DNA sequence: CAGTGAGCGAGCTTCCGCTTGACTT
């Protein structure tokens, strides 16, 4: 137990763990005939399997499956009054692993703790040491950065002690995250909604998305005119397209400029050729793999990780949760060989990439194929595609630069200072581009790039064919995708490779963020063109701001974010994690005591928690007062209700006489932006539109959006119609449409067997029988002419087969 | 599939980082 109290560097060096080294048996002693019992413990079972092959039969290699001990999941488990002492327990799902390891350790001569060489890995070794009740004399701590025979044998020859400073840095990290998460979350349960959560990583992830959405809302596009001219070269046929070297501010400027051009002479004023180079991107880390797999293959972050895990378990790639650019000497060698064999010497270049964070200890390699020469793998189509991506990126990073030539032609306009400029890029030597080109999520990739320019001569006079000035607008900031959010988190040093995908899942699960589409708006823009002697103006429309599969904050996300921003700036600061990391590094260096670091934080943090609870004693977070109801004079406000954002007239706390009225906000409305008038309209629902066929037609909003009720049946109102202003005629049309759809749904029924029907569904005709649905094969059947026997035969056939495999959606709690 | 929301209030929820399976609803 004294191990987790303040241990200074000196104490470590000459203390408890030094004994482990002091009492080491010489290695040679281990090689005796009956002393083959070495137990090596690593973190991952796949790694265990590989290493066991390298070490031979004297070594048994087992896996701890990550951490084996943690703070109790149900309670704070940090004694904030007594030195922040953590209470660790072995979680239920780890009991079996611990049992196995304990039994094996008992009968082993020497136990080698071989968890990763980073903060978490060091802590895993220490927990193993404690939980398994290991003895200093026969326990050794070893580390290796790559899984190769030489690296592992070298590690075995150079064991060290457990680094308690590093362990303490991990304990500080763990305790801090627990305190932040478990002190903030309960405030949200009370003030906003049960089961919500806040934390050092997830709350900042939500903040990024909220901030971005606000920047988008506040963005005002600024127009300007982009001017492009077409010139005819002296040969009379070839066209040179060039853009004016500045944008024109407004129509007046455009007209003035085009008028001046009518009589101007255009001359080739300058031609420059500049060689440029492009270098390959470094090999993949978790976050860059996630980005490229999203851009090139369309995989979600979690999909990429699931597929990569399969490849890793099959021994095809190295570990997929890493932030290291490092490649083993072996990998560098085989990459070289592959490139020389396939592309030749000209294409090879040795490169070493350095991991960005300087203090980082490289626990793993970059993500690469285990055997780089291996171009074809067995597996699913998805696995093959991801493998190819990884392989190409790995090979490309050891290839020569691409050499390009950039040509710029400038055309002077008689008597003016502006120039028309055409630029093009030609690949002189493709180098790494032959294998891999990095993708970009920049939507305005310039179309004028990468084009071959026609041959022109200096001082040549050109004939102007036409000039077109098109109104363009500055672009709003882009919404985050899963992958671009991960990239931003990594840039800020927030989160780890193993948590990027789960963090996104958490903020989605809590309802802070949704992944979805946004419809664009139409915008008109002006085009002013000069052709021959005439200047013409026209206008066109374009759709702007449309988005697919982007992350957007919900009302709950915004309300929670604003609350956290108001009271817990320290934790919400984009630099908070980076600052914490500095402290953790100091602890790892033995310069700081971990409990003192935590105390420094807690003394600032905890009072803000108390303050937030006190101030918000009888006020819920996120309520916004809109004004008073003109009819009753009662207050109208919006807030987060049990079922999401809602509006309310009257307050039960001040008004004991009458029950308040409630109305759910409609899709697209937000607590932040809704006006009093818009909110009051919501209370007009449900509204009776009139009668149809002697029955009332009512419009309302339910759990699944706006609907019309008539004769006990419901019809959804499509997005194109506004439920607040829908007319009786429109409603009747919808009811009739639904009826014809219903009729078409029933293709065929059978008198003999009323339980069996042939129906028309979203995916075409199918058989419905006793509550289950059965597919009708595409060929060989005409649904309208099928007999009952044929149908029953298909049902029987389907029953015989095992149920179609279903994808596991999510573990339900 | 479909109009919910207080009131009296038990007992529950939650963090971040390591790592893989196991439920077939």
mmCIF file of C-alpha atoms in Angstrom, chain A residues 169-535:
data_model
loop_
_atom_site.group_PDB
_atom_site.id
_atom_site.type_symbol
_atom_site.label_atom_id
_atom_site.label_comp_id
_atom_site.label_asym_id
_atom_site.label_seq_id
_atom_site.Cartn_x
_atom_site.Cartn_y
_atom_site.Cartn_z
ATOM 1 C CA UNK A 169 1.171 9.765 -13.338
ATOM 2 C CA UNK A 170 -1.428 7.229 -14.444
ATOM 3 C CA UNK A 171 -3.103 7.263 -11.033
ATOM 4 C CA UNK A 172 -3.311 11.041 -11.205
ATOM 5 C CA UNK A 173 -4.869 10.857 -14.663
ATOM 6 C CA UNK A 174 -7.355 8.249 -13.517
ATOM 7 C CA UNK A 175 -8.335 10.068 -10.334
ATOM 8 C CA UNK A 176 -8.702 13.418 -12.067
ATOM 9 C CA UNK A 177 -10.993 11.964 -14.735
ATOM 10 C CA UNK A 178 -13.058 10.236 -12.070
ATOM 11 C CA UNK A 179 -13.461 13.403 -10.015
ATOM 12 C CA UNK A 180 -14.437 15.520 -13.020
ATOM 13 C CA UNK A 181 -16.883 12.923 -14.363
ATOM 14 C CA UNK A 182 -18.490 11.956 -11.069
ATOM 15 C CA UNK A 183 -18.862 15.455 -9.673
ATOM 16 C CA UNK A 184 -20.222 17.060 -12.824
ATOM 17 C CA UNK A 185 -22.587 14.369 -14.074
ATOM 18 C CA UNK A 186 -24.912 14.341 -11.014
ATOM 19 C CA UNK A 187 -25.470 18.087 -11.385
ATOM 20 C CA UNK A 188 -26.765 17.426 -14.881
ATOM 21 C CA UNK A 189 -29.097 14.653 -13.628
ATOM 22 C CA UNK A 190 -30.678 17.071 -11.250
ATOM 23 C CA UNK A 191 -30.749 20.158 -13.372
ATOM 24 C CA UNK A 192 -31.258 18.917 -16.897
ATOM 25 C CA UNK A 193 -32.158 15.260 -17.289
ATOM 26 C CA UNK A 194 -31.229 11.913 -15.708
ATOM 27 C CA UNK A 195 -28.411 9.752 -17.060
ATOM 28 C CA UNK A 196 -26.520 12.596 -18.693
ATOM 29 C CA UNK A 197 -22.769 12.833 -18.355
ATOM 30 C CA UNK A 198 -19.854 15.221 -18.484
ATOM 31 C CA UNK A 199 -16.154 14.571 -18.655
ATOM 32 C CA UNK A 200 -12.764 15.962 -19.576
ATOM 33 C CA UNK A 201 -12.918 14.515 -23.095
ATOM 34 C CA UNK A 202 -16.580 14.211 -24.058
ATOM 35 C CA UNK A 203 -17.604 17.676 -22.891
ATOM 36 C CA UNK A 204 -14.880 19.328 -24.947
ATOM 37 C CA UNK A 205 -15.859 17.219 -27.960
ATOM 38 C CA UNK A 206 -19.404 18.560 -27.617
ATOM 39 C CA UNK A 207 -18.074 22.075 -27.181
ATOM 40 C CA UNK A 208 -16.199 21.868 -30.469
ATOM 41 C CA UNK A 209 -19.414 20.925 -32.240
ATOM 42 C CA UNK A 210 -21.506 23.591 -30.497
ATOM 43 C CA UNK A 211 -18.921 26.292 -31.198
ATOM 44 C CA UNK A 212 -18.749 25.288 -34.830
ATOM 45 C CA UNK A 213 -22.529 25.346 -35.231
ATOM 46 C CA UNK A 214 -22.653 28.821 -33.713
ATOM 47 C CA UNK A 215 -19.911 30.015 -36.031
ATOM 48 C CA UNK A 216 -21.978 28.676 -38.932
ATOM 49 C CA UNK A 217 -25.115 30.453 -37.689
ATOM 50 C CA UNK A 218 -23.275 33.728 -37.281
ATOM 51 C CA UNK A 219 -21.509 33.482 -40.577
ATOM 52 C CA UNK A 220 -22.375 36.137 -43.132
ATOM 53 C CA UNK A 221 -21.252 35.231 -46.637
ATOM 54 C CA UNK A 222 -19.470 38.034 -48.450
ATOM 55 C CA UNK A 223 -19.958 38.290 -52.183
ATOM 56 C CA UNK A 224 -17.317 39.119 -54.733
ATOM 57 C CA UNK A 225 -16.860 38.485 -58.430
ATOM 58 C CA UNK A 226 -14.490 35.962 -59.848
ATOM 59 C CA UNK A 227 -13.471 36.916 -63.375
ATOM 60 C CA UNK A 228 -12.383 34.375 -65.950
ATOM 61 C CA UNK A 229 -11.353 35.139 -69.521
ATOM 62 C CA UNK A 230 -11.034 32.901 -72.544
ATOM 63 C CA UNK A 231 -8.332 33.905 -75.004
ATOM 64 C CA UNK A 232 -7.777 32.540 -78.489
ATOM 65 C CA UNK A 233 -4.154 31.913 -79.334
ATOM 66 C CA UNK A 234 -2.676 33.090 -82.652
ATOM 67 C CA UNK A 235 -3.237 29.627 -84.169
ATOM 68 C CA UNK A 236 -6.919 30.537 -84.136
ATOM 69 C CA UNK A 237 -8.190 27.449 -82.359
ATOM 70 C CA UNK A 238 -6.447 26.857 -79.039
ATOM 71 C CA UNK A 239 -8.022 28.463 -76.006
ATOM 72 C CA UNK A 240 -6.227 29.773 -72.948
ATOM 73 C CA UNK A 241 -8.368 30.137 -69.853
ATOM 74 C CA UNK A 242 -7.105 32.589 -67.234
ATOM 75 C CA UNK A 243 -8.391 34.158 -64.051
ATOM 76 C CA UNK A 244 -8.109 37.773 -63.004
ATOM 77 C CA UNK A 245 -5.569 38.180 -60.209
ATOM 78 C CA UNK A 246 -8.080 39.763 -57.870
ATOM 79 C CA UNK A 247 -11.766 39.475 -57.146
ATOM 80 C CA UNK A 248 -13.994 42.428 -57.985
ATOM 81 C CA UNK A 249 -16.074 43.819 -55.168
ATOM 82 C CA UNK A 250 -19.426 44.564 -56.776
ATOM 83 C CA UNK A 251 -21.383 44.914 -59.993
ATOM 84 C CA UNK A 252 -20.258 48.498 -60.563
ATOM 85 C CA UNK A 253 -16.669 47.401 -60.519
ATOM 86 C CA UNK A 254 -17.448 44.513 -62.854
ATOM 87 C CA UNK A 255 -19.186 46.734 -65.393
ATOM 88 C CA UNK A 256 -16.362 49.261 -65.306
ATOM 89 C CA UNK A 257 -13.788 46.528 -65.738
ATOM 90 C CA UNK A 258 -15.585 44.776 -68.589
ATOM 91 C CA UNK A 259 -16.121 48.080 -70.403
ATOM 92 C CA UNK A 260 -12.433 48.793 -70.179
ATOM 93 C CA UNK A 261 -11.699 45.330 -71.543
ATOM 94 C CA UNK A 262 -13.813 45.921 -74.644
ATOM 95 C CA UNK A 263 -11.093 48.020 -76.175
ATOM 96 C CA UNK A 264 -8.049 46.650 -74.425
ATOM 97 C CA UNK A 265 -5.241 44.607 -75.946
ATOM 98 C CA UNK A 266 -4.153 41.422 -74.236
ATOM 99 C CA UNK A 267 -0.545 40.353 -74.306
ATOM 100 C CA UNK A 268 1.410 37.453 -72.863
ATOM 101 C CA UNK A 269 3.522 39.309 -70.371
ATOM 102 C CA UNK A 270 5.281 36.595 -68.497
ATOM 103 C CA UNK A 271 5.776 32.842 -68.453
ATOM 104 C CA UNK A 272 7.361 31.177 -65.444
ATOM 105 C CA UNK A 273 8.137 27.544 -64.843
ATOM 106 C CA UNK A 274 8.894 26.485 -61.319
ATOM 107 C CA UNK A 275 9.757 22.976 -60.239
ATOM 108 C CA UNK A 276 7.979 21.857 -57.085
ATOM 109 C CA UNK A 277 8.066 18.700 -55.018
ATOM 110 C CA UNK A 278 5.530 16.847 -52.993
ATOM 111 C CA UNK A 279 6.350 14.417 -50.213
ATOM 112 C CA UNK A 280 4.346 11.416 -49.070
ATOM 113 C CA UNK A 281 2.331 11.484 -45.866
ATOM 114 C CA UNK A 282 3.677 9.586 -42.844
ATOM 115 C CA UNK A 283 2.441 6.051 -42.169
ATOM 116 C CA UNK A 284 -0.927 5.621 -40.494
ATOM 117 C CA UNK A 285 -1.761 6.242 -36.873
ATOM 118 C CA UNK A 286 -5.251 5.542 -35.511
ATOM 119 C CA UNK A 287 -6.571 9.000 -36.248
ATOM 120 C CA UNK A 288 -5.119 9.343 -39.755
ATOM 121 C CA UNK A 289 -6.348 5.861 -40.629
ATOM 122 C CA UNK A 290 -9.821 6.862 -39.477
ATOM 123 C CA UNK A 291 -9.698 10.011 -41.601
ATOM 124 C CA UNK A 292 -8.473 8.366 -44.775
ATOM 125 C CA UNK A 293 -10.811 5.372 -44.423
ATOM 126 C CA UNK A 294 -13.692 7.850 -44.079
ATOM 127 C CA UNK A 295 -12.660 9.919 -47.085
ATOM 128 C CA UNK A 296 -11.519 7.144 -49.405
ATOM 129 C CA UNK A 297 -13.716 4.210 -48.360
ATOM 130 C CA UNK A 298 -16.630 5.919 -46.630
ATOM 131 C CA UNK A 299 -16.208 3.992 -43.363
ATOM 132 C CA UNK A 300 -17.356 5.408 -40.054
ATOM 133 C CA UNK A 301 -14.771 5.711 -37.299
ATOM 134 C CA UNK A 302 -16.089 2.679 -35.424
ATOM 135 C CA UNK A 303 -16.377 0.654 -38.621
ATOM 136 C CA UNK A 304 -12.729 1.313 -39.424
ATOM 137 C CA UNK A 305 -11.690 0.171 -35.973
ATOM 138 C CA UNK A 306 -13.791 -2.980 -36.160
ATOM 139 C CA UNK A 307 -12.297 -3.953 -39.513
ATOM 140 C CA UNK A 308 -8.767 -3.079 -38.387
ATOM 141 C CA UNK A 309 -9.249 -5.252 -35.298
ATOM 142 C CA UNK A 310 -10.111 -8.204 -37.550
ATOM 143 C CA UNK A 311 -6.965 -7.612 -39.615
ATOM 144 C CA UNK A 312 -4.885 -7.373 -36.456
ATOM 145 C CA UNK A 313 -6.311 -10.562 -34.996
ATOM 146 C CA UNK A 314 -5.584 -12.376 -38.255
ATOM 147 C CA UNK A 315 -1.978 -11.257 -37.956
ATOM 148 C CA UNK A 316 -2.150 -9.107 -41.095
ATOM 149 C CA UNK A 317 -1.428 -5.678 -39.629
ATOM 150 C CA UNK A 318 0.305 -4.263 -36.576
ATOM 151 C CA UNK A 319 -1.651 -2.853 -33.658
ATOM 152 C CA UNK A 320 -4.404 -0.439 -34.712
ATOM 153 C CA UNK A 321 -4.540 1.795 -31.629
ATOM 154 C CA UNK A 322 -1.411 3.880 -31.840
ATOM 155 C CA UNK A 323 -0.222 7.448 -32.210
ATOM 156 C CA UNK A 324 3.280 6.552 -33.299
ATOM 157 C CA UNK A 325 4.797 7.087 -36.768
ATOM 158 C CA UNK A 326 7.586 4.667 -35.989
ATOM 159 C CA UNK A 327 8.371 1.776 -38.309
ATOM 160 C CA UNK A 328 10.556 -1.134 -37.210
ATOM 161 C CA UNK A 329 13.877 -1.723 -38.986
ATOM 162 C CA UNK A 330 12.405 -4.935 -40.297
ATOM 163 C CA UNK A 331 9.446 -3.074 -41.814
ATOM 164 C CA UNK A 332 11.712 -0.427 -43.313
ATOM 165 C CA UNK A 333 13.778 -3.175 -44.877
ATOM 166 C CA UNK A 334 10.890 -5.059 -46.447
ATOM 167 C CA UNK A 335 9.338 -1.812 -47.663
ATOM 168 C CA UNK A 336 12.590 -1.001 -49.406
ATOM 169 C CA UNK A 337 12.767 -4.425 -50.953
ATOM 170 C CA UNK A 338 9.192 -4.241 -52.192
ATOM 171 C CA UNK A 339 9.716 -0.826 -53.744
ATOM 172 C CA UNK A 340 12.990 -1.837 -55.443
ATOM 173 C CA UNK A 341 11.398 -4.980 -56.844
ATOM 174 C CA UNK A 342 8.202 -3.353 -58.054
ATOM 175 C CA UNK A 343 9.111 0.191 -59.036
ATOM 176 C CA UNK A 344 12.888 0.349 -59.239
ATOM 177 C CA UNK A 345 15.574 2.241 -57.418
ATOM 178 C CA UNK A 346 14.474 5.655 -58.628
ATOM 179 C CA UNK A 347 11.298 5.343 -56.626
ATOM 180 C CA UNK A 348 12.854 4.527 -53.290
ATOM 181 C CA UNK A 349 13.716 6.949 -50.529
ATOM 182 C CA UNK A 350 14.489 6.160 -46.923
ATOM 183 C CA UNK A 351 12.428 8.226 -44.533
ATOM 184 C CA UNK A 352 11.939 8.277 -40.813
ATOM 185 C CA UNK A 353 8.999 10.047 -39.290
ATOM 186 C CA UNK A 354 8.978 11.466 -35.822
ATOM 187 C CA UNK A 355 6.008 11.438 -33.550
ATOM 188 C CA UNK A 356 4.713 14.941 -32.934
ATOM 189 C CA UNK A 357 4.447 15.007 -29.150
ATOM 190 C CA UNK A 358 8.040 15.108 -28.090
ATOM 191 C CA UNK A 359 7.706 13.476 -24.691
ATOM 192 C CA UNK A 360 5.755 10.559 -26.123
ATOM 193 C CA UNK A 361 6.995 7.111 -25.418
ATOM 194 C CA UNK A 362 6.380 4.932 -28.377
ATOM 195 C CA UNK A 363 4.479 1.957 -27.087
ATOM 196 C CA UNK A 364 3.589 0.753 -30.554
ATOM 197 C CA UNK A 365 4.570 1.080 -34.156
ATOM 198 C CA UNK A 366 2.599 2.946 -36.787
ATOM 199 C CA UNK A 367 -0.173 0.904 -38.398
ATOM 200 C CA UNK A 368 1.359 -1.166 -41.194
ATOM 201 C CA UNK A 369 1.054 -4.596 -42.796
ATOM 202 C CA UNK A 370 2.929 -7.280 -40.872
ATOM 203 C CA UNK A 371 4.412 -8.468 -44.160
ATOM 204 C CA UNK A 372 4.650 -5.523 -46.494
ATOM 205 C CA UNK A 373 5.379 -7.693 -49.513
ATOM 206 C CA UNK A 374 2.030 -9.388 -49.017
ATOM 207 C CA UNK A 375 -0.276 -7.643 -51.525
ATOM 208 C CA UNK A 376 -3.237 -10.008 -51.416
ATOM 209 C CA UNK A 377 -5.066 -11.137 -48.310
ATOM 210 C CA UNK A 378 -7.973 -13.417 -47.584
ATOM 211 C CA UNK A 379 -10.951 -11.796 -45.963
ATOM 212 C CA UNK A 380 -14.099 -9.799 -46.576
ATOM 213 C CA UNK A 381 -14.229 -7.105 -49.231
ATOM 214 C CA UNK A 382 -14.074 -4.454 -46.495
ATOM 215 C CA UNK A 383 -11.009 -6.002 -44.932
ATOM 216 C CA UNK A 384 -9.261 -6.182 -48.278
ATOM 217 C CA UNK A 385 -9.945 -2.536 -48.999
ATOM 218 C CA UNK A 386 -8.698 -1.356 -45.625
ATOM 219 C CA UNK A 387 -5.637 -3.576 -45.879
ATOM 220 C CA UNK A 388 -4.819 -2.156 -49.306
ATOM 221 C CA UNK A 389 -5.136 1.363 -47.981
ATOM 222 C CA UNK A 390 -2.741 0.595 -45.121
ATOM 223 C CA UNK A 391 -0.300 -1.185 -47.380
ATOM 224 C CA UNK A 392 -0.200 1.568 -49.986
ATOM 225 C CA UNK A 393 0.267 4.254 -47.384
ATOM 226 C CA UNK A 394 3.118 2.300 -45.779
ATOM 227 C CA UNK A 395 4.895 1.722 -49.066
ATOM 228 C CA UNK A 396 4.349 5.299 -50.254
ATOM 229 C CA UNK A 397 5.976 6.699 -47.127
ATOM 230 C CA UNK A 398 9.276 5.108 -48.183
ATOM 231 C CA UNK A 399 9.079 6.356 -51.743
ATOM 232 C CA UNK A 400 10.642 9.265 -53.576
ATOM 233 C CA UNK A 401 9.098 12.722 -53.750
ATOM 234 C CA UNK A 402 6.888 13.505 -56.686
ATOM 235 C CA UNK A 403 8.389 16.151 -58.930
ATOM 236 C CA UNK A 404 6.072 18.637 -60.545
ATOM 237 C CA UNK A 405 6.422 21.642 -62.717
ATOM 238 C CA UNK A 406 4.222 24.600 -62.090
ATOM 239 C CA UNK A 407 3.685 26.921 -65.033
ATOM 240 C CA UNK A 408 2.237 30.379 -64.641
ATOM 241 C CA UNK A 409 1.244 32.523 -67.597
ATOM 242 C CA UNK A 410 0.250 36.104 -67.011
ATOM 243 C CA UNK A 411 -1.649 38.174 -69.518
ATOM 244 C CA UNK A 412 -1.478 41.944 -69.305
ATOM 245 C CA UNK A 413 -4.515 44.071 -70.000
ATOM 246 C CA UNK A 414 -3.594 47.190 -71.944
ATOM 247 C CA UNK A 415 -3.464 50.167 -69.647
ATOM 248 C CA UNK A 416 -4.493 48.337 -66.461
ATOM 249 C CA UNK A 417 -2.639 47.134 -63.430
ATOM 250 C CA UNK A 418 -4.562 43.861 -63.167
ATOM 251 C CA UNK A 419 -3.418 40.696 -64.900
ATOM 252 C CA UNK A 420 -5.105 37.551 -66.039
ATOM 253 C CA UNK A 421 -3.251 34.529 -64.744
ATOM 254 C CA UNK A 422 -3.352 30.909 -65.864
ATOM 255 C CA UNK A 423 -1.509 28.315 -63.876
ATOM 256 C CA UNK A 424 -1.079 24.646 -64.350
ATOM 257 C CA UNK A 425 0.812 21.816 -62.803
ATOM 258 C CA UNK A 426 2.368 18.908 -64.609
ATOM 259 C CA UNK A 427 3.790 15.825 -63.005
ATOM 260 C CA UNK A 428 7.360 15.347 -64.205
ATOM 261 C CA UNK A 429 8.100 12.341 -62.024
ATOM 262 C CA UNK A 430 5.260 10.662 -60.139
ATOM 263 C CA UNK A 431 7.326 9.137 -57.309
ATOM 264 C CA UNK A 432 5.097 8.090 -54.402
ATOM 265 C CA UNK A 433 2.006 9.364 -56.225
ATOM 266 C CA UNK A 434 2.143 6.184 -58.244
ATOM 267 C CA UNK A 435 0.981 4.382 -55.122
ATOM 268 C CA UNK A 436 -0.901 6.713 -52.837
ATOM 269 C CA UNK A 437 -2.459 10.141 -52.881
ATOM 270 C CA UNK A 438 -3.710 11.622 -49.668
ATOM 271 C CA UNK A 439 -7.347 12.704 -49.652
ATOM 272 C CA UNK A 440 -8.626 16.014 -48.473
ATOM 273 C CA UNK A 441 -11.986 16.986 -47.067
ATOM 274 C CA UNK A 442 -11.640 20.492 -48.396
ATOM 275 C CA UNK A 443 -14.751 21.076 -50.473
ATOM 276 C CA UNK A 444 -13.318 23.900 -52.522
ATOM 277 C CA UNK A 445 -10.429 22.038 -54.066
ATOM 278 C CA UNK A 446 -9.410 24.294 -56.861
ATOM 279 C CA UNK A 447 -10.535 23.005 -60.240
ATOM 280 C CA UNK A 448 -7.922 25.032 -62.059
ATOM 281 C CA UNK A 449 -5.094 22.956 -60.569
ATOM 282 C CA UNK A 450 -3.352 20.064 -62.268
ATOM 283 C CA UNK A 451 -4.044 21.141 -65.762
ATOM 284 C CA UNK A 452 -1.780 21.221 -68.719
ATOM 285 C CA UNK A 453 -1.413 24.665 -70.273
ATOM 286 C CA UNK A 454 -1.122 25.262 -74.029
ATOM 287 C CA UNK A 455 2.185 26.443 -75.481
ATOM 288 C CA UNK A 456 2.394 30.218 -75.738
ATOM 289 C CA UNK A 457 5.092 32.706 -76.657
ATOM 290 C CA UNK A 458 6.160 35.742 -74.734
ATOM 291 C CA UNK A 459 4.772 39.113 -75.909
ATOM 292 C CA UNK A 460 2.299 37.367 -78.131
ATOM 293 C CA UNK A 461 -0.948 39.245 -78.547
ATOM 294 C CA UNK A 462 -4.129 37.292 -77.808
ATOM 295 C CA UNK A 463 -7.640 37.670 -79.057
ATOM 296 C CA UNK A 464 -10.181 37.848 -76.255
ATOM 297 C CA UNK A 465 -13.102 35.511 -76.877
ATOM 298 C CA UNK A 466 -15.086 36.388 -73.807
ATOM 299 C CA UNK A 467 -14.891 37.291 -70.144
ATOM 300 C CA UNK A 468 -17.262 35.993 -67.493
ATOM 301 C CA UNK A 469 -17.599 37.494 -64.024
ATOM 302 C CA UNK A 470 -19.366 35.124 -61.638
ATOM 303 C CA UNK A 471 -20.559 36.153 -58.220
ATOM 304 C CA UNK A 472 -19.005 33.972 -55.533
ATOM 305 C CA UNK A 473 -19.373 34.003 -51.771
ATOM 306 C CA UNK A 474 -17.054 33.332 -48.903
ATOM 307 C CA UNK A 475 -17.683 29.868 -47.442
ATOM 308 C CA UNK A 476 -19.056 29.176 -43.996
ATOM 309 C CA UNK A 477 -17.002 26.935 -41.717
ATOM 310 C CA UNK A 478 -17.542 23.207 -42.333
ATOM 311 C CA UNK A 479 -19.448 21.020 -39.901
ATOM 312 C CA UNK A 480 -17.418 18.246 -38.323
ATOM 313 C CA UNK A 481 -17.504 14.707 -39.600
ATOM 314 C CA UNK A 482 -16.658 11.903 -37.173
ATOM 315 C CA UNK A 483 -13.165 11.755 -38.621
ATOM 316 C CA UNK A 484 -12.533 15.498 -38.669
ATOM 317 C CA UNK A 485 -13.671 15.695 -35.041
ATOM 318 C CA UNK A 486 -11.141 13.004 -34.159
ATOM 319 C CA UNK A 487 -8.447 14.955 -35.981
ATOM 320 C CA UNK A 488 -9.304 18.106 -34.066
ATOM 321 C CA UNK A 489 -9.334 16.268 -30.724
ATOM 322 C CA UNK A 490 -5.945 14.797 -31.511
ATOM 323 C CA UNK A 491 -4.569 18.223 -32.444
ATOM 324 C CA UNK A 492 -5.686 19.474 -29.048
ATOM 325 C CA UNK A 493 -4.137 16.430 -27.394
ATOM 326 C CA UNK A 494 -7.533 15.351 -26.071
ATOM 327 C CA UNK A 495 -8.358 11.645 -25.883
ATOM 328 C CA UNK A 496 -6.303 8.642 -26.929
ATOM 329 C CA UNK A 497 -6.334 6.288 -29.918
ATOM 330 C CA UNK A 498 -8.348 3.766 -27.930
ATOM 331 C CA UNK A 499 -11.031 6.309 -27.054
ATOM 332 C CA UNK A 500 -11.716 8.282 -30.231
ATOM 333 C CA UNK A 501 -14.437 5.939 -31.504
ATOM 334 C CA UNK A 502 -16.077 5.357 -28.070
ATOM 335 C CA UNK A 503 -16.116 9.105 -27.354
ATOM 336 C CA UNK A 504 -18.122 9.779 -30.506
ATOM 337 C CA UNK A 505 -20.498 6.987 -29.507
ATOM 338 C CA UNK A 506 -20.954 8.530 -26.057
ATOM 339 C CA UNK A 507 -21.847 12.029 -27.220
ATOM 340 C CA UNK A 508 -24.299 10.498 -29.699
ATOM 341 C CA UNK A 509 -25.798 8.180 -27.052
ATOM 342 C CA UNK A 510 -26.307 11.013 -24.600
ATOM 343 C CA UNK A 511 -28.214 12.944 -27.227
ATOM 344 C CA UNK A 512 -25.767 15.864 -27.202
ATOM 345 C CA UNK A 513 -24.974 15.456 -30.849
ATOM 346 C CA UNK A 514 -26.697 13.933 -33.867
ATOM 347 C CA UNK A 515 -25.129 12.664 -37.031
ATOM 348 C CA UNK A 516 -27.314 13.652 -39.910
ATOM 349 C CA UNK A 517 -28.102 15.589 -43.007
ATOM 350 C CA UNK A 518 -28.980 19.230 -43.392
ATOM 351 C CA UNK A 519 -30.929 20.511 -46.308
ATOM 352 C CA UNK A 520 -29.368 23.301 -48.257
ATOM 353 C CA UNK A 521 -30.881 26.627 -49.187
ATOM 354 C CA UNK A 522 -31.232 28.142 -52.588
ATOM 355 C CA UNK A 523 -29.193 31.197 -53.403
ATOM 356 C CA UNK A 524 -29.132 33.253 -56.548
ATOM 357 C CA UNK A 525 -25.952 34.681 -57.909
ATOM 358 C CA UNK A 526 -25.211 37.066 -60.724
ATOM 359 C CA UNK A 527 -23.227 36.378 -63.860
ATOM 360 C CA UNK A 528 -22.021 39.289 -65.935
ATOM 361 C CA UNK A 529 -20.329 38.434 -69.182
ATOM 362 C CA UNK A 530 -18.609 40.207 -72.005
ATOM 363 C CA UNK A 531 -18.887 38.526 -75.370
ATOM 364 C CA UNK A 532 -17.735 40.376 -78.444
ATOM 365 C CA UNK A 533 -18.960 43.872 -77.781
ATOM 366 C CA UNK A 534 -21.944 43.161 -75.582
ATOM 367 C CA UNK A 535 -22.139 42.991 -71.836
#
